[in-house]
Coordinates of C-alpha atoms in Angstrom, one line a residue:
M1 CA 42.5 19.6 45.1
S2 CA 40.1 22.1 43.8
Q3 CA 36.7 22.8 45.3
R4 CA 35.0 21.3 42.3
A5 CA 37.0 18.1 42.7
E6 CA 36.0 17.9 46.4
R7 CA 32.4 18.4 45.5
R8 CA 32.6 15.5 43.1
G9 CA 33.6 13.2 45.9
G10 CA 36.8 11.8 44.5
I11 CA 35.5 11.2 41.0
H12 CA 37.6 13.9 39.4
V13 CA 40.6 12.5 37.5
D14 CA 43.3 14.7 35.9
Q15 CA 44.1 14.0 32.3
S16 CA 47.7 13.3 33.3
D17 CA 46.3 10.3 35.4
L18 CA 45.1 8.7 32.2
L19 CA 48.6 8.7 30.6
C20 CA 51.3 6.1 30.9
R21 CA 53.1 6.4 34.3
K22 CA 56.4 6.2 32.6
G23 CA 55.8 9.5 30.9
C24 CA 55.9 8.4 27.3
G25 CA 52.8 10.4 26.4
Y26 CA 50.5 7.5 25.5
Y27 CA 47.4 6.4 27.3
G28 CA 47.9 4.0 30.2
N29 CA 45.7 1.1 31.2
A30 CA 44.8 -0.3 34.6
G31 CA 45.2 -3.8 33.2
W32 CA 48.8 -2.9 32.4
Q33 CA 49.5 -1.4 35.8
G34 CA 49.2 2.1 34.5
L35 CA 51.5 1.5 31.5
C36 CA 50.8 1.9 27.8
S37 CA 50.9 -1.0 25.5
K38 CA 54.5 -0.3 24.4
C39 CA 55.9 0.2 27.9
W40 CA 54.0 -2.8 29.2
R41 CA 55.4 -5.1 26.5
E42 CA 58.9 -3.9 27.3
E43 CA 58.3 -4.5 31.0
Y44 CA 56.7 -7.9 30.4
Q45 CA 59.6 -9.0 28.2
R46 CA 62.1 -7.8 30.8
L47 CA 60.4 -9.7 33.6
R48 CA 60.1 -12.7 31.4
Q49 CA 63.8 -12.7 30.5
K50 CA 64.6 -12.3 34.2
Q51 CA 62.3 -15.3 35.0
I52 CA 64.0 -17.4 32.3
Q53 CA 67.5 -16.5 33.7
D54 CA 66.3 -17.4 37.3
D55 CA 65.0 -20.7 36.0
W56 CA 68.2 -21.4 34.2
A57 CA 70.2 -20.7 37.3
L58 CA 68.0 -22.9 39.4
A59 CA 68.2 -25.7 36.7
E60 CA 72.0 -25.5 36.6
K61 CA 72.2 -25.7 40.4
L62 CA 69.9 -28.7 40.5
Q63 CA 71.9 -30.3 37.7
R64 CA 75.2 -29.8 39.5
E65 CA 73.8 -31.3 42.7
E66 CA 72.5 -34.3 40.8
E67 CA 75.8 -34.8 39.0
A68 CA 77.7 -34.7 42.3
A69 CA 75.4 -37.2 43.9
Y70 CA 75.6 -39.4 40.7
A71 CA 79.4 -39.3 40.7
S72 CA 79.7 -40.1 44.4
S73 CA 77.4 -43.1 44.2
H74 CA 78.8 -44.6 41.0
G75 CA 82.4 -43.9 42.0
A76 CA 81.9 -45.9 45.2
Q77 CA 80.2 -48.7 43.3
A78 CA 83.0 -48.9 40.7
Q79 CA 85.7 -49.0 43.4
S80 CA 84.0 -51.8 45.4
T81 CA 83.5 -54.0 42.3
A82 CA 86.9 -53.5 40.6
P83 CA 89.1 -56.8 40.0
Q84 CA 92.1 -57.2 42.4
A85 CA 94.5 -58.6 39.8
H86 CA 95.0 -55.4 37.8
P87 CA 93.7 -52.6 40.0
G88 CA 95.1 -49.8 38.0
H89 CA 93.9 -50.9 34.6
A90 CA 90.4 -51.8 36.0
S91 CA 90.1 -48.5 37.7
L92 CA 91.0 -46.6 34.6
G93 CA 88.5 -48.6 32.4
S94 CA 85.7 -48.1 35.0
F95 CA 86.5 -44.4 35.2
S96 CA 86.4 -44.0 31.4
K97 CA 83.0 -45.7 31.2
F98 CA 81.8 -43.5 34.1
E99 CA 83.0 -40.3 32.3
E100 CA 81.3 -41.4 29.1
K101 CA 78.1 -42.2 30.8
K102 CA 78.2 -39.0 32.8
T103 CA 78.8 -37.0 29.6
N104 CA 75.9 -38.6 27.9
E105 CA 73.7 -38.0 30.9
K106 CA 74.7 -34.4 31.1
T107 CA 74.1 -33.8 27.4
R108 CA 70.6 -35.3 27.8
K109 CA 69.8 -33.2 30.9
V110 CA 71.1 -30.0 29.4
T111 CA 69.0 -30.6 26.3
T112 CA 66.0 -31.3 28.4
V113 CA 66.5 -28.1 30.5
K114 CA 67.0 -26.0 27.4
K115 CA 63.9 -27.4 25.8
F116 CA 61.9 -26.8 29.0
F117 CA 63.0 -23.3 29.7
S118 CA 63.2 -22.1 26.1
P119 CA 60.5 -19.4 25.5
S120 CA 60.0 -20.7 22.0
S121 CA 59.4 -24.3 23.0
R122 CA 56.0 -23.4 24.5
T123 CA 54.8 -21.5 21.4
A124 CA 56.3 -23.5 18.5
P125 CA 53.9 -25.8 16.7
K126 CA 54.5 -29.5 17.3
K127 CA 54.3 -30.4 13.6
D128 CA 54.6 -28.4 10.4
T129 CA 51.4 -28.4 8.6
P130 CA 51.1 -27.8 4.8
E131 CA 49.8 -24.5 3.8
G132 CA 46.0 -24.4 3.3
K133 CA 45.3 -27.4 5.6
S134 CA 44.2 -26.7 9.1
P135 CA 45.3 -29.2 11.8
S136 CA 42.1 -28.5 13.8
P137 CA 39.0 -29.4 11.8
S138 CA 36.9 -28.1 14.7
I139 CA 37.7 -24.5 13.4
S140 CA 35.9 -25.2 10.1
R141 CA 33.2 -27.3 11.8
R142 CA 32.3 -24.5 14.3
A143 CA 32.6 -21.7 11.7
S144 CA 29.5 -19.6 12.0
F145 CA 27.9 -17.4 9.3
D146 CA 29.8 -14.4 10.7
T147 CA 33.1 -16.2 10.5
D148 CA 32.4 -17.2 6.9
Q149 CA 31.4 -13.7 6.0
V150 CA 34.6 -12.2 7.6
S151 CA 36.8 -14.7 5.7
K152 CA 35.1 -13.8 2.4
D153 CA 35.5 -10.1 3.1
F154 CA 39.1 -10.6 4.0
A155 CA 39.8 -12.5 0.8
D156 CA 38.1 -9.8 -1.2
Y157 CA 40.2 -7.1 0.5
L158 CA 43.5 -8.9 -0.2
K159 CA 42.8 -9.2 -3.9
H160 CA 43.6 -5.6 -4.7
L161 CA 46.8 -5.8 -2.7
Q162 CA 48.3 -8.3 -5.1
K163 CA 51.7 -9.5 -3.8
P164 CA 51.4 -8.0 -0.3
G165 CA 48.0 -9.5 -0.1
R166 CA 49.3 -13.0 -0.8
E167 CA 52.0 -12.5 1.9
I168 CA 49.4 -11.4 4.4
Q169 CA 47.1 -14.3 3.6
K170 CA 50.0 -16.8 4.0
Q171 CA 51.1 -15.3 7.3
C172 CA 47.6 -15.2 8.7
R173 CA 46.9 -18.8 7.8
A174 CA 50.2 -20.0 9.3
F175 CA 49.5 -18.0 12.5
I176 CA 46.0 -19.4 12.9
V177 CA 47.4 -22.9 12.4
S178 CA 50.1 -22.3 15.0
M179 CA 47.6 -20.8 17.5
S180 CA 45.4 -23.9 17.3
S181 CA 48.2 -25.8 19.0
K182 CA 48.6 -23.3 21.9
K183 CA 45.2 -23.6 23.6
D184 CA 46.9 -24.5 26.9
L185 CA 48.9 -21.3 27.1
G186 CA 48.1 -18.6 29.6
A187 CA 46.3 -15.4 28.6
D188 CA 49.5 -13.3 28.8
E189 CA 51.3 -15.7 26.5
L190 CA 48.5 -15.8 24.0
S191 CA 48.4 -12.0 24.0
E192 CA 52.2 -11.9 23.5
C193 CA 51.8 -14.2 20.5
V194 CA 49.1 -12.1 18.9
Q195 CA 50.9 -8.8 19.6
D196 CA 54.2 -10.2 18.2
F197 CA 52.3 -11.2 15.1
Y198 CA 50.8 -7.7 14.7
Q199 CA 54.2 -6.1 15.1
N200 CA 56.1 -8.4 12.8
L201 CA 53.5 -8.2 10.0
A202 CA 53.2 -4.4 10.3
D203 CA 57.0 -4.0 10.2
R204 CA 57.2 -6.3 7.1
L205 CA 54.5 -4.3 5.3
M206 CA 56.2 -1.0 6.0
G207 CA 59.8 -2.3 5.5
H208 CA 59.7 -4.9 2.8
Y209 CA 56.7 -3.6 0.8
K210 CA 57.2 0.1 1.5
A211 CA 53.6 0.6 2.5
S212 CA 52.5 3.9 4.0
S213 CA 51.5 4.1 7.6
E214 CA 47.9 4.7 6.6
S215 CA 47.7 1.7 4.3
A216 CA 49.5 -0.5 6.7
E217 CA 47.0 0.5 9.5
Q218 CA 44.1 -0.3 7.2
A219 CA 45.6 -3.7 6.4
M220 CA 46.2 -4.4 10.1
D221 CA 42.6 -3.6 10.9
Q222 CA 41.5 -6.2 8.4
V223 CA 44.0 -8.7 9.8
E224 CA 42.8 -8.1 13.3
K225 CA 39.2 -8.6 12.2
Y226 CA 40.0 -11.8 10.4
I227 CA 42.2 -13.6 12.9
M228 CA 40.3 -12.5 16.1
T229 CA 37.0 -13.6 14.6
R230 CA 38.6 -17.0 13.9
L231 CA 40.2 -17.3 17.3
Y232 CA 37.5 -15.6 19.4
K233 CA 36.1 -18.8 21.0
S234 CA 39.5 -20.0 22.2
V235 CA 41.0 -16.6 23.4
F236 CA 38.0 -14.8 24.9
C237 CA 37.7 -15.5 28.6
P238 CA 40.1 -18.5 28.4
E239 CA 39.9 -21.2 31.1
T240 CA 43.4 -20.4 32.3
T241 CA 42.3 -17.0 33.7
D242 CA 39.9 -15.8 36.4
D243 CA 38.1 -13.4 34.0
E244 CA 34.7 -15.1 34.7
K245 CA 35.1 -14.8 38.4
K246 CA 35.9 -11.1 38.0
D247 CA 32.8 -10.7 35.8
L248 CA 30.6 -12.1 38.6
T249 CA 32.3 -10.0 41.2
T250 CA 31.8 -6.8 39.2
Q251 CA 28.2 -7.7 38.3
N252 CA 27.3 -8.3 41.9
R253 CA 29.1 -5.1 42.9
I254 CA 27.1 -3.0 40.5
R255 CA 23.8 -4.7 41.6
A256 CA 24.6 -3.8 45.2
L257 CA 25.1 -0.1 44.1
H258 CA 21.6 0.1 42.5
W259 CA 20.7 2.8 44.9
V260 CA 23.3 5.3 43.8
T261 CA 21.6 8.3 42.3
I262 CA 22.7 10.7 39.6
E263 CA 22.9 13.5 42.2
M264 CA 25.4 11.5 44.3
L265 CA 27.7 11.2 41.4
C266 CA 27.2 14.9 40.5
V267 CA 26.4 14.0 36.9
S268 CA 25.6 17.0 34.6
M269 CA 22.7 15.4 32.8
D270 CA 19.0 16.2 33.2
E271 CA 17.0 13.1 32.1
E272 CA 13.8 15.0 32.3
I273 CA 14.8 16.5 28.9
P274 CA 13.6 14.0 26.2
E275 CA 16.8 14.4 24.1
V276 CA 19.0 13.8 27.1
S277 CA 17.0 10.7 28.1
E278 CA 17.2 9.4 24.5
N279 CA 21.0 9.8 24.5
V280 CA 21.3 8.1 27.9
D281 CA 19.3 5.1 26.6
K282 CA 21.5 4.9 23.5
A283 CA 24.7 5.0 25.6
I284 CA 23.4 2.2 27.8
T285 CA 22.5 0.2 24.6
D286 CA 26.0 0.7 23.1
V287 CA 27.9 -0.4 26.2
I288 CA 25.7 -3.5 26.5
E289 CA 26.1 -4.3 22.8
M290 CA 29.9 -4.4 23.3
D291 CA 29.6 -8.0 24.5
S292 CA 28.0 -9.2 21.2
K293 CA 31.0 -8.1 19.1
R294 CA 33.9 -10.5 18.3
V295 CA 36.6 -8.1 17.1
P296 CA 38.4 -5.9 19.6
R297 CA 38.1 -2.9 17.3
D298 CA 34.3 -3.4 17.1
K299 CA 34.1 -3.6 20.9
L300 CA 36.1 -0.3 21.1
A301 CA 33.7 1.2 18.6
C302 CA 30.8 0.5 21.0
I303 CA 32.6 2.2 23.8
T304 CA 33.3 5.2 21.6
L305 CA 29.6 5.5 20.5
C306 CA 28.5 5.2 24.1
S307 CA 30.9 8.0 25.1
K308 CA 29.7 10.3 22.3
H309 CA 26.1 9.9 23.4
I310 CA 27.2 10.8 26.9
F311 CA 28.9 14.0 25.6
S312 CA 25.8 14.8 23.7
A313 CA 23.6 14.4 26.7
I314 CA 25.8 16.6 28.8
K315 CA 26.0 19.3 26.1
I316 CA 22.2 19.4 25.8
T317 CA 21.8 19.7 29.6
K318 CA 24.5 22.4 30.1
K319 CA 24.1 24.1 26.7
E320 CA 27.8 24.1 26.4
P321 CA 30.5 21.5 25.4
A322 CA 31.2 18.9 28.1
S323 CA 34.5 18.7 29.9
A324 CA 36.5 15.7 31.1
D325 CA 35.3 16.3 34.7
D326 CA 31.7 16.0 33.4
F327 CA 32.4 12.9 31.3
L328 CA 33.9 10.5 33.8
P329 CA 31.0 10.7 36.4
A330 CA 28.5 10.4 33.6
L331 CA 30.3 7.3 32.3
I332 CA 30.3 5.8 35.8
Y333 CA 26.5 6.4 36.0
I334 CA 25.9 4.8 32.6
V335 CA 27.9 1.7 33.7
L336 CA 25.9 1.4 36.9
K337 CA 22.6 1.7 35.1
A338 CA 23.6 -0.7 32.3
N339 CA 25.6 -3.3 34.3
P340 CA 27.1 -4.6 31.0
P341 CA 27.5 -8.4 30.7
R342 CA 31.0 -9.9 31.1
L343 CA 32.4 -6.4 31.5
Q344 CA 35.8 -7.5 32.9
S345 CA 36.2 -10.2 30.2
N346 CA 35.6 -7.7 27.5
I347 CA 38.0 -5.2 28.9
Q348 CA 40.7 -7.9 29.2
Y349 CA 40.0 -9.1 25.7
I350 CA 40.5 -5.6 24.3
T351 CA 43.6 -5.1 26.3
R352 CA 45.2 -8.4 25.3
F353 CA 44.3 -8.6 21.6
C354 CA 43.5 -5.2 20.2
N355 CA 45.9 -3.5 17.8
P356 CA 48.1 -1.6 20.4
S357 CA 48.2 1.6 18.4
R358 CA 44.4 2.0 19.0
L359 CA 44.8 1.9 22.8
M360 CA 47.8 4.2 22.9
T361 CA 46.4 7.2 21.1
G362 CA 43.2 8.6 19.6
E363 CA 39.7 8.8 20.8
D364 CA 39.3 5.1 21.1
G365 CA 42.2 4.9 23.5
Y366 CA 40.9 7.9 25.5
Y367 CA 37.4 6.5 25.9
F368 CA 38.7 3.0 26.7
T369 CA 41.0 4.4 29.4
N370 CA 38.1 6.3 30.9
L371 CA 36.0 3.1 31.0
C372 CA 38.8 1.3 32.8
C373 CA 38.9 4.2 35.3
A374 CA 35.2 4.0 35.7
V375 CA 35.2 0.3 36.5
A376 CA 38.1 0.8 39.0
F377 CA 36.2 3.6 40.7
I378 CA 33.1 1.4 41.0
E379 CA 35.2 -1.4 42.6
K380 CA 36.6 1.0 45.2
L381 CA 33.5 3.2 45.7
D382 CA 32.9 4.0 49.3
A383 CA 31.1 6.5 51.5
Q384 CA 33.6 9.3 51.0
S385 CA 33.3 9.0 47.2
L386 CA 29.6 9.8 47.4
N387 CA 29.9 12.4 50.2
L388 CA 28.0 10.1 52.6
S389 CA 28.7 9.0 56.2
P390 CA 29.9 5.5 56.7
E391 CA 26.7 4.6 58.5
E392 CA 24.5 5.9 55.6
F393 CA 26.6 4.0 53.1
E394 CA 26.3 0.7 55.0
R395 CA 22.5 1.1 55.4
Y396 CA 22.2 1.7 51.6
M397 CA 24.4 -1.2 50.8
S398 CA 22.6 -3.6 53.1
G399 CA 19.2 -2.5 51.8
Q400 CA 18.0 -1.2 55.2
A401 CA 17.4 2.2 53.8
S402 CA 17.3 3.9 50.4
P403 CA 18.0 7.6 49.4
R404 CA 14.5 7.9 47.9
R405 CA 12.7 6.7 51.0
N406 CA 14.7 8.9 53.3
S407 CA 14.0 11.9 51.2
A408 CA 10.3 11.1 51.1
E409 CA 10.1 10.7 54.9
G410 CA 11.9 14.0 55.4
G411 CA 12.7 14.3 59.1
G412 CA 13.0 16.7 61.8
G413 CA 16.7 17.3 61.5
A414 CA 18.3 20.7 61.5
E415 CA 18.9 20.6 57.8
P416 CA 16.2 19.7 55.3
A417 CA 16.8 16.6 53.3
A418 CA 18.4 17.3 50.0
P419 CA 16.3 16.5 47.0
V420 CA 17.2 13.2 45.4
A421 CA 16.8 12.7 41.7
V422 CA 14.5 9.9 40.7
N423 CA 15.6 7.5 38.1
P424 CA 13.6 8.4 35.0
A425 CA 12.9 4.7 34.2
L426 CA 11.6 4.2 37.7
A427 CA 9.6 7.4 37.5
R428 CA 8.0 6.2 34.2
L429 CA 7.3 2.8 35.9
N430 CA 5.6 4.4 38.8
H431 CA 3.6 6.6 36.5
N432 CA 2.5 3.6 34.5
L433 CA 1.6 1.7 37.7
E434 CA -0.5 4.7 38.8
A435 CA -2.1 4.8 35.4
L436 CA -2.8 1.1 35.5
S437 CA -4.3 1.4 39.0
G438 CA -6.6 4.2 37.7
L439 CA -7.6 2.2 34.7
G440 CA -8.3 -0.8 36.9
G441 CA -10.8 1.4 39.0
R442 CA -12.4 2.7 35.9
Q443 CA -12.7 -0.8 34.4
D444 CA -14.4 -2.0 37.6
A445 CA -16.9 0.9 37.4
L446 CA -17.5 0.3 33.7
M447 CA -18.2 -3.4 34.4
E448 CA -20.6 -2.6 37.2
A449 CA -22.4 -0.2 34.8
A450 CA -22.5 -2.8 32.1
R451 CA -24.0 -5.4 34.5
S452 CA -26.6 -2.8 35.6
L453 CA -27.5 -2.0 32.0
Q454 CA -27.8 -5.7 31.2
A455 CA -30.2 -6.1 34.2
D456 CA -32.2 -3.1 33.0
L457 CA -32.4 -4.5 29.5
L458 CA -33.7 -7.8 30.8
S459 CA -36.4 -6.2 32.9
W460 CA -37.4 -3.5 30.4
P461 CA -39.8 -5.7 28.3
E462 CA -41.7 -6.8 31.4
S463 CA -42.0 -3.2 32.7
V464 CA -43.3 -2.1 29.3
Q465 CA -45.8 -4.9 29.2
R466 CA -47.1 -4.0 32.6
E467 CA -47.5 -0.4 31.6
V468 CA -49.4 -1.4 28.5
D469 CA -51.7 -3.6 30.5
Q470 CA -52.3 -0.9 33.0
V471 CA -53.2 1.6 30.2
L472 CA -55.5 -0.9 28.5
E473 CA -57.2 -1.7 31.8
K474 CA -57.8 1.9 32.5
Y475 CA -58.8 2.9 29.0
P476 CA -60.3 -0.1 27.1
L477 CA -60.0 0.1 23.4
E478 CA -63.2 -0.3 21.3
V479 CA -62.7 -1.2 17.7
R480 CA -65.8 -0.6 15.5
S481 CA -66.1 -2.6 12.4
R482 CA -67.0 -0.8 9.1
T483 CA -68.0 -2.3 5.8
L484 CA -66.3 -0.8 2.8
S485 CA -67.8 -1.1 -0.7
A486 CA -66.5 -0.5 -4.1
I487 CA -67.4 2.7 -5.8
N488 CA -69.4 0.9 -8.4
D489 CA -71.3 -1.3 -5.9
N490 CA -75.1 -1.1 -6.6
N491 CA -75.8 -1.2 -2.9
M492 CA -73.7 1.8 -2.2
D493 CA -75.5 4.9 -0.9
S494 CA -74.5 7.5 -3.4
D495 CA -77.4 9.9 -3.1
N496 CA -75.6 12.1 -0.7
L497 CA -72.5 12.5 -2.9
P498 CA -71.8 15.8 -4.4
P499 CA -72.5 16.2 -8.1
P500 CA -69.0 15.8 -9.4
L501 CA -68.7 12.6 -7.5
A502 CA -72.2 11.2 -8.1
P503 CA -72.1 8.2 -10.4
Q504 CA -73.7 8.5 -13.7
V505 CA -75.9 5.7 -14.9
F506 CA -76.1 5.0 -18.6
A507 CA -78.9 3.1 -20.2
G508 CA -77.9 0.0 -22.0

């Protein structure tokens, strides 16, 4: 292992590890035991046929033992009750009846065994339903706006296909009707039914209708969107699986690893850069939004968008294109920060019901395989994976210590504590708390000043009145009255007025 791989603490995964372990060149999947979709189906069918053969052998063995016991008991009974007058004739008649009864019983048992162990008996519909009529009215009753919209879009798409479109519509309706009677099947059997339908319909489009691979793929995308939207409630996290239990286990595991820092995972992203932080937030949003989608292809699109935002964040940080070694640790970090809802159920849903060609090749398959690796790494994450001692790992997991507190306390060890990156969200939270604390102090001071100002305003008129009284007491004000007369008043003393202003008196 290279020095870089050792520094990454076991997170490094070679590209060959993502491929099918049978060497076919397609991407593998942890849910398929490291096989691709094609190899997994072949392996599943081989094991299924072997199981059927084993069941047949067991049934035949039980049938032979039962026949032997039946012949022994009925033979003894016929011999004890036979008439003594004609022993040979009576014995022959009883034996003939016994053989006839045994033959009928054997035919009935063989038919029952064939019916029970036949792989088609568990998937065939119980009753043929006329086309266009659904045997399950609950499908139409529970149809949401999204389901109605998807049905309308699917019908609009099929119109321009003409005859192939009518064939696709007929096959899809019949398949949905048949699936409504298979709600008690296991998840693997439901997946097998859907995958068989995909394969048979694609082969018919390319073989009978001579459709190109591109047009057939477009048609299958529309088919997947239509049937999986209609079947979503019955096939997502079915009751016959332990998907819900795995979801809770993974969610609790991620919560317990909340202390894992970006430095421990050696992630090449600097969230102090605004563009990087924005891409990280978008990646978290995308992987969380995956749970809100119904179609496997749409869920895969969320994973792809999340991965592209991760690559952008790494590129901005490193100022160069990101490598595969940079991507997987960053994806693990995003999953730990997001803790997506029903993560295991969504992965299993995509694995079981997505068009297999999307998972085997292309960027969707690559990103989905990396997500499966990230989840597997989180489930098995230990002290060695993070370059920690077992004691440190246990203290962090139990909550007795945290990397941030230890780095803040420092210590008197021989080596200084390595700087630990602070989660940007927590840093912003602490900054906001400090700002709120400062604002609280300033508000208290402002309220105190306001109360003081109010008291001053209430006492100001009294103080002004006291000052006025003091001034009046010290300097009494004398107001002299003065009589004012009109200018034409006869009593007015106008002798002292200057000539221009002296009034002139005219004789009448």
